[in-house]
C-alpha atoms as one frame of an Amber mdcrd trajectory, in Angstrom:
protein
 -10.436  22.587  55.551 -12.769  25.563  55.726 -11.273  28.995  55.064 -11.236
  31.285  58.067 -13.184  34.481  57.410 -13.915  37.626  59.295 -17.282  39.160
  58.548 -17.182  42.625  59.984 -20.109  45.029  59.947 -19.176  48.593  60.796
 -22.342  50.686  60.862 -23.567  50.389  57.263 -20.356  48.802  55.902 -19.738
  45.078  55.529 -16.240  43.711  55.046 -15.250  40.180  54.092 -11.605  39.160
  54.475 -10.676  35.620  53.424  -7.601  33.740  54.542  -6.971  36.233  57.334
  -4.000  35.621  59.609  -5.779  37.327  62.477  -7.250  33.970  63.511  -4.063
  31.978  63.024  -4.032  31.003  66.692  -7.502  29.455  66.563  -8.391  26.557
  64.286 -11.907  26.216  65.603 -14.155  28.442  63.600 -14.793  29.284  59.928
 -16.758  32.480  60.486 -16.876  35.324  62.978 -19.058  38.411  63.138 -18.223
  41.784  64.631 -21.143  44.204  64.749 -21.108  47.931  65.231 -23.570  49.843
  67.376 -23.608  53.558  68.082 -23.017  55.869  65.149 -20.429  56.687  62.503
 -18.521  59.099  64.694 -18.440  56.860  67.773 -18.769  53.191  66.752 -19.112
  50.582  69.492 -18.041  47.058  68.462 -20.266  44.199  69.619 -18.774  40.752
  69.084 -20.686  37.537  68.377 -19.357  34.200  67.162 -21.513  32.509  64.538
 -21.403  28.993  63.185 -22.088  28.187  59.497 -25.771  28.826  58.843 -25.875
  31.659  61.370 -26.327  29.514  64.499 -24.540  30.418  67.713 -21.573  28.263
  68.666 -21.860  26.237  71.817 -21.087  28.265  74.909 -17.621  26.808  75.468
 -16.464  27.446  71.886 -18.206  30.808  71.643 -16.522  31.975  74.815 -13.077
  31.127  73.438 -13.692  33.041  70.226 -15.148  36.068  71.981 -12.217  36.159
  74.385  -9.831  36.053  71.427 -11.677  38.797  69.559 -11.743  40.981  72.647
  -7.930  40.848  72.610  -7.745  41.954  68.969 -10.667  44.403  69.082  -8.512
  47.519  69.367  -6.155  46.511  66.521  -9.228  45.861  64.390 -10.620  49.299
  65.138  -7.251  50.906  64.316  -7.314  49.121  60.964 -10.430  51.063  59.996
 -12.641  48.008  59.931 -10.056  46.266  57.711 -11.430  47.753  54.500 -14.571
  48.448  52.495 -17.169  46.012  51.236 -16.263  43.456  48.587 -16.436  44.700
  44.962 -19.647  43.834  43.105 -18.492  44.352  39.520 -16.415  42.238  37.127
 -12.694  42.117  36.329 -11.626  41.406  32.740  -8.031  40.349  32.011  -6.528
  41.555  28.745  -3.188  41.717  26.885  -1.987  44.720  24.908   0.275  43.553
  22.091   3.616  45.133  21.284   3.495  48.146  18.952   5.937  49.271  16.265
   7.526  52.227  18.093  10.732  52.051  20.199  10.470  50.482  23.643   6.999
  49.013  23.223   6.256  45.677  24.924   3.290  43.353  25.267   1.610  44.209
  28.563  -1.062  42.525  30.634  -3.786  44.608  32.213  -7.072  44.160  34.072
 -10.236  46.193  33.598 -12.717  46.516  36.448 -16.280  47.279  35.339 -18.789
  48.340  38.031 -22.241  46.731  38.250 -23.926  49.914  37.001 -22.177  49.803
  33.615 -24.274  50.196  30.450 -22.938  50.311  26.927 -25.103  53.330  26.077
 -23.766  55.410  28.991 -20.029  56.258  28.792 -18.264  56.205  32.151 -15.116
  57.896  33.462 -11.917  55.831  33.366  -9.231  55.733  36.058  -5.885  54.080
  35.259  -4.022  52.872  38.379  -0.347  51.850  38.189   1.374  49.482  40.616
   4.738  50.142  42.258   8.000  48.200  42.343   7.772  44.640  43.668   4.036
  44.712  42.982   1.881  43.742  40.049  -1.493  44.961  38.802  -3.362  42.567
  41.082  -1.536  43.889  44.145  -2.524  47.491  43.501  -6.071  46.433  42.665
  -6.263  44.745  46.067  -4.570  47.296  48.316  -6.062  50.430  46.749  -9.704
  49.265  46.961 -10.403  51.391  43.890 -12.905  48.737  42.776 -15.138  49.535
  45.743 -14.915  53.259  45.038 -15.817  52.508  41.402 -18.876  50.568  42.568
 -20.089  53.526  44.576 -19.368  56.282  42.050 -19.803  54.322  38.814 -16.539
  54.492  36.869 -14.224  51.970  35.181 -10.719  51.172  36.458  -7.831  49.776
  34.419  -4.781  48.249  36.111  -1.807  47.843  33.726   1.097  45.512  34.539
   4.599  46.511  33.421   4.920  42.806  32.461   8.377  42.895  30.869  11.423
  45.128  30.434  14.902  44.655  29.001  17.023  46.877  31.267  18.323  46.432
  34.796  15.817  47.537  37.436  14.133  46.351  40.627  11.382  43.798  40.078
   8.335  45.174  38.261   9.401  48.831  38.424   8.137  51.221  35.792  11.050
  52.936  34.025  10.266  56.483  35.148  13.957  57.507  35.242  14.814  56.206
  31.766  14.418  58.858  29.019  13.437  56.290  26.384  10.437  55.209  28.501
   8.993  58.665  29.196   9.223  60.520  25.886   6.417  61.091  23.365   5.681
  58.243  20.991   7.844  55.638  22.707   8.215  53.192  25.570   6.019  52.615
  28.552   4.378  56.035  28.578   3.074  55.475  25.033   2.019  51.880  25.771
  -0.121  53.175  28.629  -2.008  55.548  26.366  -2.537  52.752  23.849  -4.065
  50.670  26.652  -6.479  53.535  27.323  -7.458  53.367  23.665  -7.985  49.604
  23.815 -10.208  49.898  26.881 -12.189  52.651  25.151 -12.598  50.403  22.120
 -14.183  47.661  24.216 -16.101  49.633  26.845 -18.029  52.904  26.766 -15.579
  55.519  28.080 -16.132  59.254  28.440 -12.965  60.639  26.833 -13.382  63.921
  28.723 -12.936  62.091  32.038  -9.850  59.881  31.799  -7.610  60.035  34.876
  -4.381  58.329  35.957  -2.831  57.510  39.345  -0.006  55.346  40.619   2.032
  54.257  43.613   5.797  54.807  43.875   7.317  53.985  40.458   3.730  53.889
  39.192   3.198  57.358  40.641   6.301  58.604  38.840   5.064  57.034  35.591
   1.659  58.660  36.110   3.484  62.004  36.335   5.270  61.167  33.068   1.970
  60.290  31.383   0.373  63.552  32.537   3.361  65.460  31.165   3.828  63.666
  27.850   0.126  63.179  27.109  -0.885  66.684  28.136  -4.436  67.416  27.071
  -5.423  63.743  27.041  -5.837  63.028  30.774  -8.290  65.221  32.672  -6.332
  64.918  35.928  -3.940  62.605  37.730  -2.335  61.638  41.022   0.978  60.402
  42.384   1.200  58.460  45.639   4.832  58.514  46.845   5.962  59.651  43.396
   8.683  61.941  42.030   8.806  64.860  39.562   9.088  64.336  35.828  12.591
  63.623  34.539  14.177  62.818  37.909  17.121  60.419  38.012  17.197  57.192
  40.000  19.232  58.983  42.687  16.026  60.704  43.834  14.967  57.550  45.718
  16.625  55.315  48.304  18.470  52.502  46.512  21.236  50.146  47.700  23.817
  52.050  45.636  22.479  55.534  46.475  24.547  57.120  49.234  22.595  60.377
  49.234  19.403  61.435  47.492  19.850  64.096  44.834  17.131  66.114  43.116
  17.133  68.205  39.978  16.725  71.984  40.350  13.182  73.239  39.875  13.948
  75.158  36.687  15.534  72.036  35.161  12.432  69.971  35.926  10.107  72.569
  34.410  12.307  72.795  31.299  12.141  68.998  30.911   8.356  69.145  31.223
   8.201  71.820  28.523  10.379  69.750  26.208   8.433  66.525  26.744   4.968
  67.862  26.002   3.135  66.110  23.200   2.087  69.198  21.157   1.114  72.493
  22.829  -1.262  71.218  25.474  -0.689  71.734  29.183  -0.457  68.973  31.834
  -3.640  68.328  33.778  -4.193  69.096  37.479  -2.510  66.714  39.911  -3.075
  65.424  43.454   0.084  64.450  45.351  -0.061  62.010  48.276   3.054  61.457
  50.377   4.050  60.372  53.884   6.432  62.461  55.952   7.915  59.147  57.166
   8.555  57.606  53.743  12.080  56.147  53.837  12.039  55.002  50.202  10.837
  58.156  48.447  11.495  61.067  50.775   8.791  63.677  51.347  11.052  66.193
  49.590  10.300  64.429  46.304   6.593  65.062  46.853   7.239  68.716  47.665
   9.408  69.068  44.559   6.632  67.542  42.459   4.167  70.029  43.927   6.498
  72.954  43.218   7.184  71.837  39.639   3.463  71.686  38.863   2.782  75.051
  40.489   5.688  76.638  38.617   4.489  75.156  35.373   0.994  76.541  35.805
   2.299  79.952  36.833   3.943  81.746  39.767   2.750  80.575  43.153   1.766
  84.105  44.172  -1.004  83.961  41.567  -2.554  80.856  43.107  -4.711  80.828
  46.211  -3.849  78.309  48.930  -6.330  76.537  51.199  -5.109  74.124  53.862
  -7.028  71.861  56.235  -5.585  69.572  58.899  -7.270  66.299  59.805  -6.651
  62.967  61.517  -7.972  59.544  60.512  -7.555  56.495  62.750  -4.658  58.109
  64.544  -2.859  59.250  61.383  -2.589  63.065  61.114  -2.731  64.522  57.610
  -3.097  67.844  55.858  -4.978  68.583  52.638  -3.841  71.668  50.733  -5.387
  73.064  47.542  -3.670  75.449  45.141  -5.726  77.169  42.470  -7.506  80.247
  41.226  -9.717  81.783  43.859 -12.926  81.069  41.932 -11.726  78.085  39.904
 -10.845  74.460  40.478  -7.538  73.450  42.035  -4.439  73.050  39.873  -2.532
  71.126  42.536  -3.668  69.376  45.704  -1.413  67.750  48.274  -2.241  65.197
  50.943   0.771  64.967  53.233   0.349  62.524  56.114   2.290  61.200  59.085
   1.870  57.541  58.136   4.363  54.770  58.944   6.266  54.485  55.650   6.141
  53.956  51.889   2.834  52.685  50.519  -0.874  53.149  49.825  -3.058  54.343
  52.707  -6.629  53.582  53.690  -7.185  50.472  51.568  -6.927  46.742  52.231
  -3.966  44.884  53.764  -1.285  43.798  51.321   2.158  44.572  49.959   3.058
  48.249  50.570  -0.308  48.961  52.160  -1.269  50.798  55.345  -5.027  50.409
  55.958  -4.979  52.836  58.891  -5.196  56.399  57.649  -7.250  58.443  55.200
  -8.978  56.575  52.381  -6.644  57.712  49.599  -8.635  56.129  46.776 -11.816
  57.920  47.786  -9.948  61.210  48.173  -8.397  60.802  44.736 -11.763  60.129
  43.141 -13.194  63.257  44.775 -10.315  65.135  43.141 -10.747  63.436  39.753
 -14.476  64.015  39.478 -13.986  67.790  39.701 -11.988  67.783  36.465 -12.940
  67.038  32.880 -11.454  68.005  29.532 -12.904  70.704  27.342 -12.953  70.370
  23.554  -9.658  72.280  23.283  -7.769  69.870  25.555  -7.831  72.120  28.631
  -9.407  71.138  31.944 -12.703  72.750  32.898 -12.480  75.472  35.530  -8.663
  75.633  35.449  -6.756  78.469  33.801  -3.783  76.833  32.076  -0.614  78.320
  30.722   0.422  77.916  27.101  -1.334  77.648  23.773  -4.351  75.437  23.252
  -5.146  72.907  20.558  -7.791  70.348  19.710  -8.189  67.381  22.009  -6.718
  64.323  20.310  -9.154  61.723  21.622  -8.059  58.106  22.056  -5.170  56.664
  20.091  -3.209  58.488  17.413
């Protein structure tokens, strides 16, 4: 049986979705085209049904398909043309073996290399962590970071938590467990070792290594930025929590009421966890006001902890812009020195719930809304490490020391 596909052209974008359920009620046709006239700001869908080889279907069959697509045209437009074009690079699956420090485990990971890669030209690296009840392939699919990497020429690595010995929800990163988020141990150290392995195989610019994650992956990204201060140039948390929070900060079956640590406690934990005297890199925080799993307050607390760590808020300028994308309102706020780069950025949106926004359909994904992956890359590319482990254009608190490079 032929796979049903939707080939959708929106202005200059082409999207291919295989195995789509949108055509579940019709078993007639393997391919459908939806063209876009007009312009980027005001697209006008034009529907045509095509047979294999590009020939028009017979009138009777074509009419049935067009009638069906007319019914789903508005949902398709709300889904932001379903997603971006298919990735053009290559994915390499790897395994990082267990190391000899406490809490280390063998972990699978995938490396996406864009088509423009050359061994003699080091590229930036973005590490993207999945959330609970996901794996590395899920976050690779729903985030669409591969397509952003194709356009802007960087490498993406998707680690998989793979295995753990304690009690937790399926495939969660252990962001609330002290032994997993302290220097030289556990998952947070394994992640940095994976960075080193990727850098040993591919040409990576060590000044431009960034990390992001969703949910428990966002919380672990925060831990990595804190523990490995001066190693990552910048990072991001989508529906994450501050460093050192307990499991009671999120909605769990046994949690009657969410509880958060005081701000001064969080900052003290960040100070204690730093690997040497470096300072955590700038962060972008993405969170939905309607998140029922990780409440928006967690995102605000994360913002406040980073601002407090970098210095009193009154010393930072604040720039806020309000926008709306495909019916989802959102605000983008930047905190930083007036003439420097931002220390903290927040993207708070009125999306449906807990998940990644603006990518492809999948588990914990909301395609309607701002393209989070593209916004994160625009944030990442503004930041790179200097030779002393600080981030260019950002005045950081604390003493400075030499950048450690990859590995130990």
